[in-house]
mmCIF file of C-alpha atoms in Angstrom:
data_model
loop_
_atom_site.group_PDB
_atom_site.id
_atom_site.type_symbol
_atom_site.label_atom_id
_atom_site.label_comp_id
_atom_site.label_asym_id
_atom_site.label_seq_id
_atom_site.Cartn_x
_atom_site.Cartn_y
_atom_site.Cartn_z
ATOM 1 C CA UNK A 720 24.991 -5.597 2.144
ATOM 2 C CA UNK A 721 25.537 -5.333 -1.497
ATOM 3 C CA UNK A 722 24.298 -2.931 -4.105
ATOM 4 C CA UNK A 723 23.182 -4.093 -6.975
ATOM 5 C CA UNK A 724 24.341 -1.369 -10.070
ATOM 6 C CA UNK A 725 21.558 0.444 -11.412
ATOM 7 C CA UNK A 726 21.245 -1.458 -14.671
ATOM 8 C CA UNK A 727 20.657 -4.730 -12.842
ATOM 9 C CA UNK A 728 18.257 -3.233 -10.158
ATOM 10 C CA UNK A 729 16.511 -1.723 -13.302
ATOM 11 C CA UNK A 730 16.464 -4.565 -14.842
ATOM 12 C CA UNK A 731 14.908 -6.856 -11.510
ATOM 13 C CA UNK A 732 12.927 -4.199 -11.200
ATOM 14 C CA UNK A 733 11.259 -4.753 -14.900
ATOM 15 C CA UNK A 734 11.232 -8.353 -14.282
ATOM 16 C CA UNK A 735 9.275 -8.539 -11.302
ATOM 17 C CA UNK A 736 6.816 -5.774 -12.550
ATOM 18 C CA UNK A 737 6.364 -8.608 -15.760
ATOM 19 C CA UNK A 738 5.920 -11.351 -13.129
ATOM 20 C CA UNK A 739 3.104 -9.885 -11.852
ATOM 21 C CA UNK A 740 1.549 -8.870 -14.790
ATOM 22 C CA UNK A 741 1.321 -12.556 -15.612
ATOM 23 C CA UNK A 742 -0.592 -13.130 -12.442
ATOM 24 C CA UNK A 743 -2.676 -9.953 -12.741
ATOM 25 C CA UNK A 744 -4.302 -9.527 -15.968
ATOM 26 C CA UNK A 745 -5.412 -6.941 -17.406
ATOM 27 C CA UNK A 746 -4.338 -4.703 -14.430
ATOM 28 C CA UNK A 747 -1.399 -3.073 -15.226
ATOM 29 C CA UNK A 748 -1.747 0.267 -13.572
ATOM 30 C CA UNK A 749 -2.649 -1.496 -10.540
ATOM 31 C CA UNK A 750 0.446 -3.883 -10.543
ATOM 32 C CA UNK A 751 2.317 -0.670 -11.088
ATOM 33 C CA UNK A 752 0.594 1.044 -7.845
ATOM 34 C CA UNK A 753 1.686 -2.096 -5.857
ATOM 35 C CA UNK A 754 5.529 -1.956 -6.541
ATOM 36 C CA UNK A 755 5.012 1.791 -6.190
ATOM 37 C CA UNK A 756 4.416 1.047 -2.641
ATOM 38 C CA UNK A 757 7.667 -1.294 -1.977
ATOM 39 C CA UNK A 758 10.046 0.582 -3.500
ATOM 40 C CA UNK A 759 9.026 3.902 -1.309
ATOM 41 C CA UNK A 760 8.759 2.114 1.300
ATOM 42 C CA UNK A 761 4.915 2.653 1.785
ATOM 43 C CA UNK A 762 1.890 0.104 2.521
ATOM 44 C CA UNK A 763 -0.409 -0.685 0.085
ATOM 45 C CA UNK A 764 -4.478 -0.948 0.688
ATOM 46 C CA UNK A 765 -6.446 -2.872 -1.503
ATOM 47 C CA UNK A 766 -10.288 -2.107 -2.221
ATOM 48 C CA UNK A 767 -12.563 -4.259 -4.261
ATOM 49 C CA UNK A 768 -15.638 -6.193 -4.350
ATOM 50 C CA UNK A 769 -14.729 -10.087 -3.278
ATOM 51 C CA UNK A 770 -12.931 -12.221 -6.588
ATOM 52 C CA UNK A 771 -11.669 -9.574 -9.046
ATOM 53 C CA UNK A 772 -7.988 -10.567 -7.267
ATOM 54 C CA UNK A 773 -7.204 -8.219 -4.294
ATOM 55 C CA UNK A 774 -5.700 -11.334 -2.177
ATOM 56 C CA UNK A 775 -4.041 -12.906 -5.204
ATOM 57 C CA UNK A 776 -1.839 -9.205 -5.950
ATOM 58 C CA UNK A 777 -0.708 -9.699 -2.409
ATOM 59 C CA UNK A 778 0.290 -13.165 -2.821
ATOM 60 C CA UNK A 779 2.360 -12.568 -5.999
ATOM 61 C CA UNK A 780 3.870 -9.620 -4.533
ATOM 62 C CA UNK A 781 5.569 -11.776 -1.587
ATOM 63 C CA UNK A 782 6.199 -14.780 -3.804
ATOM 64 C CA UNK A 783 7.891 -12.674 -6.301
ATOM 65 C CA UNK A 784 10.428 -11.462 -3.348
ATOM 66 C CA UNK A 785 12.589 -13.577 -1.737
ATOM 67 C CA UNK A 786 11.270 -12.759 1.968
ATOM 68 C CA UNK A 787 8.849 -13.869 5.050
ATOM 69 C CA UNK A 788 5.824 -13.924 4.377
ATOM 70 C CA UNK A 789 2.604 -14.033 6.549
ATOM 71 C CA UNK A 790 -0.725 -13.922 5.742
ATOM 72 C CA UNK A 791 -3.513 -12.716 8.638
ATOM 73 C CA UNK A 792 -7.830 -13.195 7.597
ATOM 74 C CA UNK A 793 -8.958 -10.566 10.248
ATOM 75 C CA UNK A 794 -12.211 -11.724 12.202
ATOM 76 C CA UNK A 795 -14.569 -9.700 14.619
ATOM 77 C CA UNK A 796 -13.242 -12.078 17.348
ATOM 78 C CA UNK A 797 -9.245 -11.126 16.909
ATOM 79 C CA UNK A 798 -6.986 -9.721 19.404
ATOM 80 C CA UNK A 799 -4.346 -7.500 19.097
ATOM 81 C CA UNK A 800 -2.193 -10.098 20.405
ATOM 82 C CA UNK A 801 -2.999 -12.553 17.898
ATOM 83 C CA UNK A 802 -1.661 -9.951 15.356
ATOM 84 C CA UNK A 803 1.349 -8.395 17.594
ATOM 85 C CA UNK A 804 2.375 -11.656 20.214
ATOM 86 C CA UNK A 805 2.421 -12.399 23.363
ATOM 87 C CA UNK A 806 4.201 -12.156 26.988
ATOM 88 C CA UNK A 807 4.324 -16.044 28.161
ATOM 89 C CA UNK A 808 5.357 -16.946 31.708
ATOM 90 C CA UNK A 809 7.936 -19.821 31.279
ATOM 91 C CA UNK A 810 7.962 -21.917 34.295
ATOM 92 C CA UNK A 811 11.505 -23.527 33.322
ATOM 93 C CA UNK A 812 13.134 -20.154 32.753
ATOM 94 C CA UNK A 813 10.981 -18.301 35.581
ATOM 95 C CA UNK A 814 10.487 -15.044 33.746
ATOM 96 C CA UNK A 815 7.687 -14.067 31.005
ATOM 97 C CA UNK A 816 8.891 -15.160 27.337
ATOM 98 C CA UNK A 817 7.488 -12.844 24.454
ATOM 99 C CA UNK A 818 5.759 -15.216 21.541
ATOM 100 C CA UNK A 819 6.684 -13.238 18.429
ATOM 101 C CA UNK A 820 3.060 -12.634 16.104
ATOM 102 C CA UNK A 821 3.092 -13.120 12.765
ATOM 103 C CA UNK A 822 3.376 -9.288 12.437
ATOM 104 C CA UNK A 823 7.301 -10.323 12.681
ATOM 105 C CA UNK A 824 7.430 -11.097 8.625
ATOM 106 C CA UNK A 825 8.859 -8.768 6.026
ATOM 107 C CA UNK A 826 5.399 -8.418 3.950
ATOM 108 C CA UNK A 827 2.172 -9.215 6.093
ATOM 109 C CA UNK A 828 -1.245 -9.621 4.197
ATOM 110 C CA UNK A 829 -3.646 -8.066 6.007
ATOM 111 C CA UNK A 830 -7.055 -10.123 4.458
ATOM 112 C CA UNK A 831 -10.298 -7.743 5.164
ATOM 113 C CA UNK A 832 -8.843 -5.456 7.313
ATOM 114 C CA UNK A 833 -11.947 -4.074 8.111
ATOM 115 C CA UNK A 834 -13.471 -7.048 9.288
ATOM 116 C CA UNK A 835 -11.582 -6.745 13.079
ATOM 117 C CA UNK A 836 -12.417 -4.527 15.946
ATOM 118 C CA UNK A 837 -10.595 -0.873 15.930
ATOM 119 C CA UNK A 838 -8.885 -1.867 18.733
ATOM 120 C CA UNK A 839 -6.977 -4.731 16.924
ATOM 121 C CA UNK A 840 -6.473 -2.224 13.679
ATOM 122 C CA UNK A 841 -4.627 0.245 16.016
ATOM 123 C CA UNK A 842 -2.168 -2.416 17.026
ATOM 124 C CA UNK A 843 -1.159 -2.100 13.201
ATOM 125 C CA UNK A 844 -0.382 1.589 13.706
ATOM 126 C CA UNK A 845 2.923 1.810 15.151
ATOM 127 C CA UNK A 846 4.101 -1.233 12.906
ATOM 128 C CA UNK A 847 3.516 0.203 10.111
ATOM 129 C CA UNK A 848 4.907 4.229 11.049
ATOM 130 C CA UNK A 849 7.758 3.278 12.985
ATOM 131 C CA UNK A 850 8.710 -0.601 12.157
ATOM 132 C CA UNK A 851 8.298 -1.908 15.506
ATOM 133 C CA UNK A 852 6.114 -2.726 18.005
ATOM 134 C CA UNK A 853 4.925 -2.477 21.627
ATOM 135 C CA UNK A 854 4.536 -4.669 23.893
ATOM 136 C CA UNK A 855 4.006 -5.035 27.690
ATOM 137 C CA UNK A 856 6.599 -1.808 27.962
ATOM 138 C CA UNK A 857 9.351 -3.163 26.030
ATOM 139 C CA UNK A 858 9.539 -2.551 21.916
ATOM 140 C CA UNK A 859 10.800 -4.952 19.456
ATOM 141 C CA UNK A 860 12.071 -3.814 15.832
ATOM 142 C CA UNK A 861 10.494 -5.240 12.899
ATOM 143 C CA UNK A 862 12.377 -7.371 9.817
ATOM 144 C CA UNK A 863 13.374 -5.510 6.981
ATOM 145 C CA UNK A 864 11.956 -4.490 4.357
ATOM 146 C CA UNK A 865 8.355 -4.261 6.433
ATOM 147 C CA UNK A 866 4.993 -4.033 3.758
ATOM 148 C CA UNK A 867 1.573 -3.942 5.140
ATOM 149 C CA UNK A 868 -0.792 -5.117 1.802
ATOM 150 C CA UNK A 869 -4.430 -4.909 3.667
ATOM 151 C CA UNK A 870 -7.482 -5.647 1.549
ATOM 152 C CA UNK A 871 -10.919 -4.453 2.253
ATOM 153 C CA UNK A 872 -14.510 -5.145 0.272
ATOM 154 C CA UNK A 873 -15.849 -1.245 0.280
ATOM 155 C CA UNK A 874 -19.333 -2.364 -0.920
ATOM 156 C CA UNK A 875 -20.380 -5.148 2.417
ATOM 157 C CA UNK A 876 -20.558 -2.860 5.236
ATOM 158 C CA UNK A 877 -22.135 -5.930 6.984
ATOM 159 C CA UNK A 878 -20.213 -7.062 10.032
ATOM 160 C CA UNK A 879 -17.040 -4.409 9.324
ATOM 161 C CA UNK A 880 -15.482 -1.725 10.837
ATOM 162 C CA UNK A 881 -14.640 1.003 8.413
ATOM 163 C CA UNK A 882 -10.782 2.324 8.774
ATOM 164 C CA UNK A 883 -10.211 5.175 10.782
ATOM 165 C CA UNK A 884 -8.449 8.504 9.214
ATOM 166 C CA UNK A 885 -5.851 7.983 11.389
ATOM 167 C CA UNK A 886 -5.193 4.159 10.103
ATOM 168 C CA UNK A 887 -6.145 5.235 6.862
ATOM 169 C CA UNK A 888 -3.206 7.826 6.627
ATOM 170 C CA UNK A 889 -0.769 4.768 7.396
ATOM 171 C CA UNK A 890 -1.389 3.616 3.923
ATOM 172 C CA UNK A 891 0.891 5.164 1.176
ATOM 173 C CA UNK A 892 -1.788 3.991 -1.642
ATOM 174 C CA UNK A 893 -5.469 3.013 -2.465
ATOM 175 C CA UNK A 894 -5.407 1.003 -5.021
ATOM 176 C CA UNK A 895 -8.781 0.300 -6.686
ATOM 177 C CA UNK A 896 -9.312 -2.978 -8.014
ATOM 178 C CA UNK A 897 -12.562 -3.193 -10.563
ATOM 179 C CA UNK A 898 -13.776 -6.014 -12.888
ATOM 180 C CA UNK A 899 -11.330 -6.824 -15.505
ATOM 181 C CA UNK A 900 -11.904 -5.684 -19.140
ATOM 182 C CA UNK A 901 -13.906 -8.249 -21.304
ATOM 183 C CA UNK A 902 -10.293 -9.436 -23.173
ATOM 184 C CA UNK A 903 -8.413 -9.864 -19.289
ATOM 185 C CA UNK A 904 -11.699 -11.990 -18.280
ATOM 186 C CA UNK A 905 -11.171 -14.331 -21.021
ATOM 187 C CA UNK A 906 -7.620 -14.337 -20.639
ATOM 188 C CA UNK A 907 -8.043 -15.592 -16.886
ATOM 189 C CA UNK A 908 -10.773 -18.617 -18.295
ATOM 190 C CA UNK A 909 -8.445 -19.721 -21.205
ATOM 191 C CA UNK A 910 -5.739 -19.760 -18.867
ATOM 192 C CA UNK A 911 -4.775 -22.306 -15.875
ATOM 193 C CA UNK A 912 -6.861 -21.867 -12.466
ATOM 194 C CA UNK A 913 -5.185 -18.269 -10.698
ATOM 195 C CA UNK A 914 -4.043 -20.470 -7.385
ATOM 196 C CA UNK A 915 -1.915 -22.991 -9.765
ATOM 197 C CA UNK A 916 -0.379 -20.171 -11.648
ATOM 198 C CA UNK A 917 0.467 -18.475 -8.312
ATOM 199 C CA UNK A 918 2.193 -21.195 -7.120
ATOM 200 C CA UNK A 919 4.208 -21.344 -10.092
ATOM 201 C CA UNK A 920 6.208 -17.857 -8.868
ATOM 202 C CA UNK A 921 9.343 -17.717 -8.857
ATOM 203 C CA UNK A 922 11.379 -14.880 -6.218
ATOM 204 C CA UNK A 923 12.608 -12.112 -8.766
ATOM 205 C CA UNK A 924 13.968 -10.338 -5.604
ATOM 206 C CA UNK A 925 15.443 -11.217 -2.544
ATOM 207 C CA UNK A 926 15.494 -8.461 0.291
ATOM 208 C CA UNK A 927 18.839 -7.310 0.068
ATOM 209 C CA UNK A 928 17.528 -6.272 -3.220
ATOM 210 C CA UNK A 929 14.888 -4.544 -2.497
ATOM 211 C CA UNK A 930 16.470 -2.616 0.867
ATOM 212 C CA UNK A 931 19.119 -1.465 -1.932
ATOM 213 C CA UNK A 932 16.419 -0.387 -4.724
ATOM 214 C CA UNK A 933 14.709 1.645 -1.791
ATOM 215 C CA UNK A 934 18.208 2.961 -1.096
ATOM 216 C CA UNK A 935 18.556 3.956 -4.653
ATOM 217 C CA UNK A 936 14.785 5.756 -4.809
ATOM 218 C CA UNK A 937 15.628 7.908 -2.044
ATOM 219 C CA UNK A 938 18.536 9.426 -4.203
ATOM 220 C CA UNK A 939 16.034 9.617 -7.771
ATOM 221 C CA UNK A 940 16.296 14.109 -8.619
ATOM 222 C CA UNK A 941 13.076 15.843 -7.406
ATOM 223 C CA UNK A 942 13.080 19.917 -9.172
ATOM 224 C CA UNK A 943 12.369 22.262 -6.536
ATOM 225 C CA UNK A 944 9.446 23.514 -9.460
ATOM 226 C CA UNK A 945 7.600 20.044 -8.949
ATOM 227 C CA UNK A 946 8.036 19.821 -5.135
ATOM 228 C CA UNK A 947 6.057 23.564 -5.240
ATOM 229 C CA UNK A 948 3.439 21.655 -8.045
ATOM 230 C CA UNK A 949 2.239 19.319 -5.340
ATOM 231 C CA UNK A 950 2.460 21.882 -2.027
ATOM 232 C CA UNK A 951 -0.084 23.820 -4.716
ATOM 233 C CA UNK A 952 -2.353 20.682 -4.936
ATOM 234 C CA UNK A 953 -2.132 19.606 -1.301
ATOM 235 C CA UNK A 954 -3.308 23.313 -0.474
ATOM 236 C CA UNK A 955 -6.036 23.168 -2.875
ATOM 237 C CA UNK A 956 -6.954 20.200 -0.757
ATOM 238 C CA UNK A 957 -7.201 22.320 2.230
ATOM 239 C CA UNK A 958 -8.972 25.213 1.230
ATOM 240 C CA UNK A 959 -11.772 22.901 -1.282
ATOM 241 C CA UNK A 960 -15.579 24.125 0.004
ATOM 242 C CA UNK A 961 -16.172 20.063 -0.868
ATOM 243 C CA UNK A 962 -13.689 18.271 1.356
ATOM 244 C CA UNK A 963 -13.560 18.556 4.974
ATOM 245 C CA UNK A 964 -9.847 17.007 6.167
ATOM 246 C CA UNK A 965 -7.376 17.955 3.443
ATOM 247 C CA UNK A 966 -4.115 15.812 3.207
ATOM 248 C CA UNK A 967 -1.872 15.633 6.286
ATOM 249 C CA UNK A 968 1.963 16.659 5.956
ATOM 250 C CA UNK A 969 2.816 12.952 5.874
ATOM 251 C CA UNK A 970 0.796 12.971 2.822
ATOM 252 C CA UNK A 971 2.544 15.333 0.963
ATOM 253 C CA UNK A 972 5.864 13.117 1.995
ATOM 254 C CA UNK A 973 3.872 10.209 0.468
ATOM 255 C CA UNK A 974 3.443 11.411 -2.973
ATOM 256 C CA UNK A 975 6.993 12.797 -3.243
ATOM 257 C CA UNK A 976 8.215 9.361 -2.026
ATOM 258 C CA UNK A 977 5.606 7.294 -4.126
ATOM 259 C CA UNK A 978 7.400 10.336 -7.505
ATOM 260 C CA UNK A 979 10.304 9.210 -7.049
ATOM 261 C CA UNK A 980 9.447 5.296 -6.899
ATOM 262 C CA UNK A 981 7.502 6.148 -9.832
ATOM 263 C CA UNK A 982 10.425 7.439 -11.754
ATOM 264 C CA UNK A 983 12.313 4.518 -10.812
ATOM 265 C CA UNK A 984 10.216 1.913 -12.085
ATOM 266 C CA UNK A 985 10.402 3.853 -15.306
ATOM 267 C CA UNK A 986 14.441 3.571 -15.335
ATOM 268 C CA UNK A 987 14.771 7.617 -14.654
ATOM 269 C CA UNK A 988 16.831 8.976 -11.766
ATOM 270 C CA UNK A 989 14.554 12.235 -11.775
ATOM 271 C CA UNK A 990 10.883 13.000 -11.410
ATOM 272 C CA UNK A 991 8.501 14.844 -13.841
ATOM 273 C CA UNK A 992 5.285 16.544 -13.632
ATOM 274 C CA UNK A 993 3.490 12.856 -14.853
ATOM 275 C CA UNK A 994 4.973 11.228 -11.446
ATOM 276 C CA UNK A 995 3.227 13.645 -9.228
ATOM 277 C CA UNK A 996 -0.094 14.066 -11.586
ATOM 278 C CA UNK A 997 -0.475 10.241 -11.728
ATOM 279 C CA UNK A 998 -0.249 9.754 -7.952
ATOM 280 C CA UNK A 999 -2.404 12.208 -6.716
ATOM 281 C CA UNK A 1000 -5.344 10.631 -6.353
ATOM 282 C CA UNK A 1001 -4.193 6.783 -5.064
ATOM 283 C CA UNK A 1002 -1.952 8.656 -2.705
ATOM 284 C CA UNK A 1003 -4.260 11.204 -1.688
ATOM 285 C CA UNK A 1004 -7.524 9.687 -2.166
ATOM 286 C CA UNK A 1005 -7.901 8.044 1.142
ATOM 287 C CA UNK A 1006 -6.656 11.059 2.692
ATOM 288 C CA UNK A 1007 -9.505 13.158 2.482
ATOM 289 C CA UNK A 1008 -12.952 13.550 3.899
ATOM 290 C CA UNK A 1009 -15.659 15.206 1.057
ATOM 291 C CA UNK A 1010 -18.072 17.004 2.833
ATOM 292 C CA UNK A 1011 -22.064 16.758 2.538
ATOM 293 C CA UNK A 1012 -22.240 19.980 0.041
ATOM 294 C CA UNK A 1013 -20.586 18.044 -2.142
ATOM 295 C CA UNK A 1014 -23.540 16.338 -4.580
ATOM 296 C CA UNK A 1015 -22.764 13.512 -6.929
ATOM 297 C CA UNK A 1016 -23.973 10.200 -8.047
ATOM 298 C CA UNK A 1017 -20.707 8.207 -7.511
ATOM 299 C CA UNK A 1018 -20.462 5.746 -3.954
ATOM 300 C CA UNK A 1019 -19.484 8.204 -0.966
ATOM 301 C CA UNK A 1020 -16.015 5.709 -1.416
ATOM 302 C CA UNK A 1021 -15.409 7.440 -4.843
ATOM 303 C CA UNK A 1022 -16.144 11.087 -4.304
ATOM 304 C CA UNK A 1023 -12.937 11.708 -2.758
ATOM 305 C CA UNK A 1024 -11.518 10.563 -5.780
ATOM 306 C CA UNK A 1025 -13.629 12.438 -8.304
ATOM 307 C CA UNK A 1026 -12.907 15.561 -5.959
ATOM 308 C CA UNK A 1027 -9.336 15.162 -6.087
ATOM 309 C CA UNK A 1028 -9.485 14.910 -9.711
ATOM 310 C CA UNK A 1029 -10.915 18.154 -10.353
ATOM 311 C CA UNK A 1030 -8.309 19.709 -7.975
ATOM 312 C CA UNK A 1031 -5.465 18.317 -9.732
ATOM 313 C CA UNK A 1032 -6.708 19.437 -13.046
ATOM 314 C CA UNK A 1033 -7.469 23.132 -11.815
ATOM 315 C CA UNK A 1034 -3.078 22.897 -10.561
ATOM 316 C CA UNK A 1035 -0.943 24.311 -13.681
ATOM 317 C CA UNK A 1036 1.823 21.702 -14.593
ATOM 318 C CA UNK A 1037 5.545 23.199 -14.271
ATOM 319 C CA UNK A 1038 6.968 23.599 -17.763
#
């Protein structure tokens, strides 16, 4: 496999973040959590009340890439077999034949995650921790790159299945997708339908490219002074009279991974203080649990956040 020198992976990199932009409007710092999550090698979750574009990131994002692509819309009624495959006894060949699912893609869109059983959301869980899956004793590895991009409506509680902590942790960032500003809004009406611009993207990366730039994240300079900054605000997680689960170890390897991509996307080969700050609370977010002495007016979805906020603030920045 080729690498691609740094200027040019810099330079796809920049290109594909101004693709999406196109697509998105007016939601920049989401776009940005999005490649965040493909370049260190994370999943990305999507929250947001139905139309504001959740599905339509997760589209561009596999369009943009020149890679499989399969999208899932998770129902009440699906199986984990309709997600992983199936064994299938072949009468010519006398022995059971396993039907790859459409898990077997290099970016799978998860659509309303939380609309299927637990039972069929666990069947996502070694998939997305160890890039292969399970089935009837026998494990098959997964294409590379793998991204899960799952979308969930937080406000309809009717007929879902909220995420488990353990599913949740899988994820390397909640991203929060709102309404758009009054200008972006406007933008989106003066402009062609969303589905007809969508199909107008063109691949920016193919996946040799993107198994490189992942390459090239891992090696991006992380101080020893900012790698004690966010031990400090993970602890302050797990000591916090508000929140009742802190953020697991493989959280704390999340945000240094999801620095480092952050760095990267900014054309640095080291981290500052900003990386880790700016990350805390889409990487941590879903993480923890706040507690009932915790009082505020915000959705029980958002206190976490809000929480987190105030913990990150209290942490002193490295000089």
């Amino acid at each position: 496999m080729s690498t691609p020198s740094t200027s040019t992976a810099g330079t796809k990199a920049t290109q594909l973040e101004r693709t999406l932009r196109t697509i998105i409007r007016g939601k920049d710092e989401i776009v940005r959590m999005a490649l965040v999550a493909v370049f260190a090698r994370g999943h990305l979750l999507i929250e947001g009340v139905p139309g504001v574009g959740k599905t339509t990131l997760g589209h561009a994002v596999a369009r943009a890439m020149e890679v499989a692509f399969q999208r899932v819309q998770f129902t009440s009624d699906m199986l984990p077999s309709d997600v992983l495959g199936i064994s299938i006894y072949s009468a010519a060949e006398q022995k059971f034949e396993f039907k790859r699912g459409p898990i077997f893609t290099n970016i799978l869109l998860a659509d309303e995650i939380n609309r299927t059983t637990p039972k069929t959301q666990s069947a996502l869980l070694e998939a997305m921790n160890e890039s292969q899956v399970t089935v009837d004793g026998h494990s098959y590895a997964l294409p590379q790159p793998f991204l899960v991009i799952a979308t969930q409506n937080p406000v309809e509680h009717h007929g879902t299945y909220p995420l488990p902590e353990s599913q949740m942790d899988r994820f390397l960032i909640r991203a929060r997708m709102g309404y758009p500003d009054a200008a972006a809004e406007r933008e989106v009406l003066r402009s062609e339908a969303g589905a007809a611009r969508l199909q107008d993207v063109r691949s920016v990366l193919t996946g040799e490219d993107v198994l490189a730039m992942q390459g090239e994240v891992k090696a991006v300079r992380v101080d020893e002074s900012l790698v004690d900054y966010a031990l400090r605000i993970v602890q302050r997680t797990r000591e916090s009279q508000h929140l009742s689960l802190g953020v697991s170890p493989r959280g704390s390897l999340m945000l240094y991974r999801g620095a480092q991509a952050m760095a990267y996307l900014d054309g640095r080969n080291f981290c500052t203080p900003e990386d880790f700050k700016s990350l805390a609370v889409p990487v941590f977010g879903h993480r923890v649990v706040v507690n009932g002495r915790y009082s505020s007016t915000l959705r029980k979805s958002e206190q976490s956040d809000e929480v987190l906020r105030d913990i990150v603030e209290s942490v002193s920045v490295p000089v």
